[in-house]
Amino acid sequence: MGHFRYYIKMLYWRYSAFRMRRFKRLFDSRPADAYSPKWHKLWNLYWRIKKYKPETVVEFGSGCSTIIIGQALYENRKGHLFAYDESEKWKKVTENSLPAHVKNFVTVFYAPKKETEYQGVQGFYFDGDVKHADFVYLDGPELLPDRLVAVDILLMQNRPTYIVVDSRKSNCNFLRQHLSGHAFSFNWLNNQSLFIKKEG
């Protein structure tokens, strides 16, 4: 079974890279020391933005995902991405890497992470004024062994309709305890979790 799952995952990764091949030039401005695109993860983000057509997207952490979300919003001809990065260096790198045609759809902020405690759990949040989003992509900040959760989503005035979490198993388990109004699913092909607000 393990070999079968590995084979299916490799097929999915190749399929994702094939579907994303027309976007490879979007990342030409990324510096050599930056993370390279992970096509299976970017494909998941791209088609979800295309499908859900959110008006307001918030991204915690920035990078290749910022570019592909901006591209999807550009194609939708609606919506805006607000990306928050704890590193001033990588905030600038992301801004400078944005293709010209997506810049009107993306704003990148430098927002240092702050320590906090949420119902007895040690965690982090971004020092930014994030109150609302239709769609959230959680891929930051960098966590520590004694602080394995980011609580930004729980501090928002209105909970997002859609939340995609990249890896971060402990953070997902934490959110599942506090987002009872959301349905949860995990995609082992790209190691990303999805929360969708339940109707009613």
PDB file of C-alpha atoms in Angstrom:
ATOM      1  CA  MET A   1       0.000   0.000   0.000  1.00  0.00           C
ATOM      2  CA  GLY A   2       2.877   2.327   0.780  1.00  0.00           C
ATOM      3  CA  HIS A   3       4.387   1.821  -2.687  1.00  0.00           C
ATOM      4  CA  PHE A   4       0.994   2.361  -4.302  1.00  0.00           C
ATOM      5  CA  ARG A   5       0.448   5.653  -2.460  1.00  0.00           C
ATOM      6  CA  TYR A   6       3.939   6.780  -3.435  1.00  0.00           C
ATOM      7  CA  TYR A   7       3.232   5.943  -7.085  1.00  0.00           C
ATOM      8  CA  ILE A   8      -0.063   7.860  -7.030  1.00  0.00           C
ATOM      9  CA  LYS A   9       1.628  10.836  -5.375  1.00  0.00           C
ATOM     10  CA  MET A  10       4.352  10.915  -8.037  1.00  0.00           C
ATOM     11  CA  LEU A  11       1.718  10.808 -10.763  1.00  0.00           C
ATOM     12  CA  TYR A  12      -0.125  13.696  -9.111  1.00  0.00           C
ATOM     13  CA  TRP A  13       3.059  15.744  -8.793  1.00  0.00           C
ATOM     14  CA  ARG A  14       3.824  15.207 -12.484  1.00  0.00           C
ATOM     15  CA  TYR A  15       0.258  16.086 -13.411  1.00  0.00           C
ATOM     16  CA  SER A  16       0.490  19.274 -11.326  1.00  0.00           C
ATOM     17  CA  ALA A  17       3.780  20.262 -12.946  1.00  0.00           C
ATOM     18  CA  PHE A  18       2.223  19.657 -16.369  1.00  0.00           C
ATOM     19  CA  ARG A  19      -0.817  21.812 -15.571  1.00  0.00           C
ATOM     20  CA  MET A  20       1.403  24.582 -14.175  1.00  0.00           C
ATOM     21  CA  ARG A  21       3.977  24.557 -16.982  1.00  0.00           C
ATOM     22  CA  ARG A  22       2.585  27.733 -18.580  1.00  0.00           C
ATOM     23  CA  PHE A  23       3.265  29.653 -15.352  1.00  0.00           C
ATOM     24  CA  LYS A  24       6.956  28.797 -14.963  1.00  0.00           C
ATOM     25  CA  ARG A  25       8.073  32.162 -16.349  1.00  0.00           C
ATOM     26  CA  LEU A  26       6.180  33.936 -13.566  1.00  0.00           C
ATOM     27  CA  PHE A  27       8.930  32.906 -11.152  1.00  0.00           C
ATOM     28  CA  ASP A  28      11.920  34.052 -13.214  1.00  0.00           C
ATOM     29  CA  SER A  29      12.544  37.027 -10.917  1.00  0.00           C
ATOM     30  CA  ARG A  30      12.876  34.889  -7.791  1.00  0.00           C
ATOM     31  CA  PRO A  31      16.460  34.967  -6.417  1.00  0.00           C
ATOM     32  CA  ALA A  32      18.626  31.851  -6.410  1.00  0.00           C
ATOM     33  CA  ASP A  33      18.476  31.503  -2.613  1.00  0.00           C
ATOM     34  CA  ALA A  34      14.660  31.573  -2.535  1.00  0.00           C
ATOM     35  CA  TYR A  35      12.496  28.466  -2.303  1.00  0.00           C
ATOM     36  CA  SER A  36      11.757  27.011  -5.725  1.00  0.00           C
ATOM     37  CA  PRO A  37       8.135  26.449  -6.805  1.00  0.00           C
ATOM     38  CA  LYS A  38       6.435  23.304  -5.510  1.00  0.00           C
ATOM     39  CA  TRP A  39       4.029  22.737  -8.352  1.00  0.00           C
ATOM     40  CA  HIS A  40       1.732  20.266  -6.575  1.00  0.00           C
ATOM     41  CA  LYS A  41       1.065  22.804  -3.814  1.00  0.00           C
ATOM     42  CA  LEU A  42       0.754  25.782  -6.165  1.00  0.00           C
ATOM     43  CA  TRP A  43      -1.675  23.891  -8.402  1.00  0.00           C
ATOM     44  CA  ASN A  44      -3.964  23.252  -5.431  1.00  0.00           C
ATOM     45  CA  LEU A  45      -3.966  26.944  -4.490  1.00  0.00           C
ATOM     46  CA  TYR A  46      -4.450  28.111  -8.067  1.00  0.00           C
ATOM     47  CA  TRP A  47      -7.497  26.021  -8.875  1.00  0.00           C
ATOM     48  CA  ARG A  48      -9.135  26.729  -5.518  1.00  0.00           C
ATOM     49  CA  ILE A  49      -8.847  30.486  -6.052  1.00  0.00           C
ATOM     50  CA  LYS A  50     -10.201  30.030  -9.567  1.00  0.00           C
ATOM     51  CA  LYS A  51     -13.089  27.916  -8.244  1.00  0.00           C
ATOM     52  CA  TYR A  52     -14.093  29.874  -5.134  1.00  0.00           C
ATOM     53  CA  LYS A  53     -13.468  33.376  -6.588  1.00  0.00           C
ATOM     54  CA  PRO A  54     -12.835  35.062  -3.217  1.00  0.00           C
ATOM     55  CA  GLU A  55     -12.962  38.847  -2.874  1.00  0.00           C
ATOM     56  CA  THR A  56     -10.403  39.054  -0.052  1.00  0.00           C
ATOM     57  CA  VAL A  57      -7.511  36.620   0.295  1.00  0.00           C
ATOM     58  CA  VAL A  58      -5.071  36.689   3.226  1.00  0.00           C
ATOM     59  CA  GLU A  59      -1.784  34.815   3.136  1.00  0.00           C
ATOM     60  CA  PHE A  60       0.338  34.292   6.235  1.00  0.00           C
ATOM     61  CA  GLY A  61       3.841  33.902   4.834  1.00  0.00           C
ATOM     62  CA  SER A  62       4.822  34.947   1.302  1.00  0.00           C
ATOM     63  CA  GLY A  63       6.726  33.520  -1.649  1.00  0.00           C
ATOM     64  CA  CYS A  64       5.869  31.522  -4.763  1.00  0.00           C
ATOM     65  CA  SER A  65       2.342  31.074  -3.439  1.00  0.00           C
ATOM     66  CA  THR A  66       1.870  34.858  -3.465  1.00  0.00           C
ATOM     67  CA  ILE A  67       2.643  34.942  -7.171  1.00  0.00           C
ATOM     68  CA  ILE A  68       0.307  32.092  -8.130  1.00  0.00           C
ATOM     69  CA  ILE A  69      -2.564  33.410  -5.985  1.00  0.00           C
ATOM     70  CA  GLY A  70      -2.087  36.799  -7.624  1.00  0.00           C
ATOM     71  CA  GLN A  71      -2.176  35.124 -11.038  1.00  0.00           C
ATOM     72  CA  ALA A  72      -5.450  33.362 -10.218  1.00  0.00           C
ATOM     73  CA  LEU A  73      -7.011  36.619  -9.001  1.00  0.00           C
ATOM     74  CA  TYR A  74      -5.821  38.339 -12.170  1.00  0.00           C
ATOM     75  CA  GLU A  75      -7.539  35.687 -14.262  1.00  0.00           C
ATOM     76  CA  ASN A  76     -10.685  35.995 -12.139  1.00  0.00           C
ATOM     77  CA  ARG A  77     -10.580  39.774 -12.707  1.00  0.00           C
ATOM     78  CA  LYS A  78     -11.626  40.264  -9.090  1.00  0.00           C
ATOM     79  CA  GLY A  79     -10.327  39.990  -5.548  1.00  0.00           C
ATOM     80  CA  HIS A  80      -7.193  41.106  -3.739  1.00  0.00           C
ATOM     81  CA  LEU A  81      -4.448  39.287  -1.841  1.00  0.00           C
ATOM     82  CA  PHE A  82      -2.992  40.687   1.372  1.00  0.00           C
ATOM     83  CA  ALA A  83       0.188  38.757   2.223  1.00  0.00           C
ATOM     84  CA  TYR A  84       1.985  39.074   5.570  1.00  0.00           C
ATOM     85  CA  ASP A  85       5.626  38.110   6.075  1.00  0.00           C
ATOM     86  CA  GLU A  86       7.626  38.134   9.302  1.00  0.00           C
ATOM     87  CA  SER A  87      10.853  38.842   7.384  1.00  0.00           C
ATOM     88  CA  GLU A  88      11.432  42.294   5.947  1.00  0.00           C
ATOM     89  CA  LYS A  89      13.951  40.777   3.530  1.00  0.00           C
ATOM     90  CA  TRP A  90      11.539  38.210   2.096  1.00  0.00           C
ATOM     91  CA  LYS A  91       8.710  40.710   2.038  1.00  0.00           C
ATOM     92  CA  LYS A  92      10.832  42.830  -0.316  1.00  0.00           C
ATOM     93  CA  VAL A  93      11.890  39.778  -2.328  1.00  0.00           C
ATOM     94  CA  THR A  94       8.254  38.823  -2.859  1.00  0.00           C
ATOM     95  CA  GLU A  95       7.308  42.362  -3.884  1.00  0.00           C
ATOM     96  CA  ASN A  96      10.202  42.559  -6.327  1.00  0.00           C
ATOM     97  CA  SER A  97       9.342  39.136  -7.765  1.00  0.00           C
ATOM     98  CA  LEU A  98       5.729  39.952  -8.600  1.00  0.00           C
ATOM     99  CA  PRO A  99       5.007  39.998 -12.337  1.00  0.00           C
ATOM    100  CA  ALA A 100       3.766  43.409 -13.458  1.00  0.00           C
ATOM    101  CA  HIS A 101       0.300  42.192 -14.422  1.00  0.00           C
ATOM    102  CA  VAL A 102      -0.518  40.863 -10.920  1.00  0.00           C
ATOM    103  CA  LYS A 103       0.761  43.796  -8.854  1.00  0.00           C
ATOM    104  CA  ASN A 104      -2.652  45.482  -8.758  1.00  0.00           C
ATOM    105  CA  PHE A 105      -4.062  42.330  -7.150  1.00  0.00           C
ATOM    106  CA  VAL A 106      -1.437  41.871  -4.411  1.00  0.00           C
ATOM    107  CA  THR A 107      -0.242  43.843  -1.370  1.00  0.00           C
ATOM    108  CA  VAL A 108       2.625  42.483   0.740  1.00  0.00           C
ATOM    109  CA  PHE A 109       3.156  43.627   4.331  1.00  0.00           C
ATOM    110  CA  TYR A 110       6.057  43.258   6.728  1.00  0.00           C
ATOM    111  CA  ALA A 111       4.486  42.040   9.976  1.00  0.00           C
ATOM    112  CA  PRO A 112       6.726  40.714  12.775  1.00  0.00           C
ATOM    113  CA  LYS A 113       5.438  37.674  14.624  1.00  0.00           C
ATOM    114  CA  LYS A 114       4.404  38.123  18.241  1.00  0.00           C
ATOM    115  CA  GLU A 115       4.204  35.559  21.018  1.00  0.00           C
ATOM    116  CA  THR A 116       0.796  34.913  22.517  1.00  0.00           C
ATOM    117  CA  GLU A 117      -1.238  32.402  24.490  1.00  0.00           C
ATOM    118  CA  TYR A 118      -4.631  31.208  23.284  1.00  0.00           C
ATOM    119  CA  GLN A 119      -6.683  29.246  25.802  1.00  0.00           C
ATOM    120  CA  GLY A 120      -3.557  27.875  27.429  1.00  0.00           C
ATOM    121  CA  VAL A 121      -1.708  27.102  24.192  1.00  0.00           C
ATOM    122  CA  GLN A 122       1.523  28.930  23.355  1.00  0.00           C
ATOM    123  CA  GLY A 123       1.624  30.301  19.836  1.00  0.00           C
ATOM    124  CA  PHE A 124       2.308  33.181  17.485  1.00  0.00           C
ATOM    125  CA  TYR A 125       0.372  35.782  15.544  1.00  0.00           C
ATOM    126  CA  PHE A 126       1.353  38.373  12.957  1.00  0.00           C
ATOM    127  CA  ASP A 127       1.503  41.981  14.105  1.00  0.00           C
ATOM    128  CA  GLY A 128      -0.953  43.135  11.462  1.00  0.00           C
ATOM    129  CA  ASP A 129      -4.538  44.336  11.467  1.00  0.00           C
ATOM    130  CA  VAL A 130      -6.226  41.316   9.877  1.00  0.00           C
ATOM    131  CA  LYS A 131      -9.962  41.367  10.537  1.00  0.00           C
ATOM    132  CA  HIS A 132     -11.611  39.638   7.607  1.00  0.00           C
ATOM    133  CA  ALA A 133     -10.925  37.328   4.678  1.00  0.00           C
ATOM    134  CA  ASP A 134     -12.941  35.050   2.427  1.00  0.00           C
ATOM    135  CA  PHE A 135      -9.945  32.786   1.828  1.00  0.00           C
ATOM    136  CA  VAL A 136      -6.841  32.264   3.993  1.00  0.00           C
ATOM    137  CA  TYR A 137      -3.623  30.465   3.126  1.00  0.00           C
ATOM    138  CA  LEU A 138      -1.657  29.618   6.269  1.00  0.00           C
ATOM    139  CA  ASP A 139       2.051  29.011   5.631  1.00  0.00           C
ATOM    140  CA  GLY A 140       3.708  31.234   8.246  1.00  0.00           C
ATOM    141  CA  PRO A 141       5.206  32.305  10.513  1.00  0.00           C
ATOM    142  CA  GLU A 142       8.113  30.008  11.287  1.00  0.00           C
ATOM    143  CA  LEU A 143       7.199  28.016  14.387  1.00  0.00           C
ATOM    144  CA  LEU A 144       9.244  26.715  17.318  1.00  0.00           C
ATOM    145  CA  PRO A 145       9.162  23.371  19.171  1.00  0.00           C
ATOM    146  CA  ASP A 146       7.438  25.007  22.145  1.00  0.00           C
ATOM    147  CA  ARG A 147       5.177  27.188  19.971  1.00  0.00           C
ATOM    148  CA  LEU A 148       3.683  25.053  17.222  1.00  0.00           C
ATOM    149  CA  VAL A 149       0.583  27.068  16.357  1.00  0.00           C
ATOM    150  CA  ALA A 150      -0.346  30.314  14.658  1.00  0.00           C
ATOM    151  CA  VAL A 151      -3.584  31.783  16.011  1.00  0.00           C
ATOM    152  CA  ASP A 152      -4.229  34.603  13.527  1.00  0.00           C
ATOM    153  CA  ILE A 153      -7.339  32.981  12.071  1.00  0.00           C
ATOM    154  CA  LEU A 154      -8.939  32.714  15.503  1.00  0.00           C
ATOM    155  CA  LEU A 155      -8.296  36.409  16.180  1.00  0.00           C
ATOM    156  CA  MET A 156     -10.168  37.577  13.079  1.00  0.00           C
ATOM    157  CA  GLN A 157     -13.550  39.232  13.615  1.00  0.00           C
ATOM    158  CA  ASN A 158     -15.123  37.101  10.898  1.00  0.00           C
ATOM    159  CA  ARG A 159     -13.914  33.563  10.319  1.00  0.00           C
ATOM    160  CA  PRO A 160     -12.876  32.872   6.700  1.00  0.00           C
ATOM    161  CA  THR A 161     -15.060  30.713   4.486  1.00  0.00           C
ATOM    162  CA  TYR A 162     -12.065  28.816   3.101  1.00  0.00           C
ATOM    163  CA  ILE A 163      -8.765  28.046   4.844  1.00  0.00           C
ATOM    164  CA  VAL A 164      -5.858  26.137   3.310  1.00  0.00           C
ATOM    165  CA  VAL A 165      -3.061  25.110   5.688  1.00  0.00           C
ATOM    166  CA  ASP A 166       0.263  23.942   4.291  1.00  0.00           C
ATOM    167  CA  SER A 167       1.590  20.996   6.327  1.00  0.00           C
ATOM    168  CA  ARG A 168       1.639  22.211  10.000  1.00  0.00           C
ATOM    169  CA  LYS A 169      -0.026  19.162  11.527  1.00  0.00           C
ATOM    170  CA  SER A 170      -0.040  20.574  15.065  1.00  0.00           C
ATOM    171  CA  ASN A 171      -1.552  23.818  13.826  1.00  0.00           C
ATOM    172  CA  CYS A 172      -4.276  21.917  11.970  1.00  0.00           C
ATOM    173  CA  ASN A 173      -5.165  19.882  15.044  1.00  0.00           C
ATOM    174  CA  PHE A 174      -5.318  23.092  17.066  1.00  0.00           C
ATOM    175  CA  LEU A 175      -7.582  24.789  14.524  1.00  0.00           C
ATOM    176  CA  ARG A 176      -9.875  21.765  14.356  1.00  0.00           C
ATOM    177  CA  GLN A 177     -10.540  22.172  18.077  1.00  0.00           C
ATOM    178  CA  HIS A 178     -11.605  25.786  17.638  1.00  0.00           C
ATOM    179  CA  LEU A 179     -13.233  25.834  14.191  1.00  0.00           C
ATOM    180  CA  SER A 180     -16.252  23.645  14.888  1.00  0.00           C
ATOM    181  CA  GLY A 181     -18.205  25.574  12.271  1.00  0.00           C
ATOM    182  CA  HIS A 182     -15.870  24.386   9.530  1.00  0.00           C
ATOM    183  CA  ALA A 183     -15.648  21.038   7.763  1.00  0.00           C
ATOM    184  CA  PHE A 184     -12.112  19.629   7.619  1.00  0.00           C
ATOM    185  CA  SER A 185     -10.324  17.539   5.010  1.00  0.00           C
ATOM    186  CA  PHE A 186      -6.700  16.551   4.438  1.00  0.00           C
ATOM    187  CA  ASN A 187      -5.109  15.992   1.033  1.00  0.00           C
ATOM    188  CA  TRP A 188      -2.148  13.630   1.405  1.00  0.00           C
ATOM    189  CA  LEU A 189      -1.118  14.217  -2.211  1.00  0.00           C
ATOM    190  CA  ASN A 190       0.052  17.749  -1.459  1.00  0.00           C
ATOM    191  CA  ASN A 191       0.164  17.628   2.356  1.00  0.00           C
ATOM    192  CA  GLN A 192      -2.337  20.471   2.653  1.00  0.00           C
ATOM    193  CA  SER A 193      -5.462  20.742   4.789  1.00  0.00           C
ATOM    194  CA  LEU A 194      -8.716  22.473   3.920  1.00  0.00           C
ATOM    195  CA  PHE A 195     -11.321  24.031   6.204  1.00  0.00           C
ATOM    196  CA  ILE A 196     -14.646  25.084   4.666  1.00  0.00           C
ATOM    197  CA  LYS A 197     -17.268  26.958   6.656  1.00  0.00           C
ATOM    198  CA  LYS A 198     -20.463  24.960   7.031  1.00  0.00           C
ATOM    199  CA  GLU A 199     -23.651  26.470   5.667  1.00  0.00           C
ATOM    200  CA  GLY A 200     -26.247  27.669   8.127  1.00  0.00           C
TER     201      GLY A 200
END
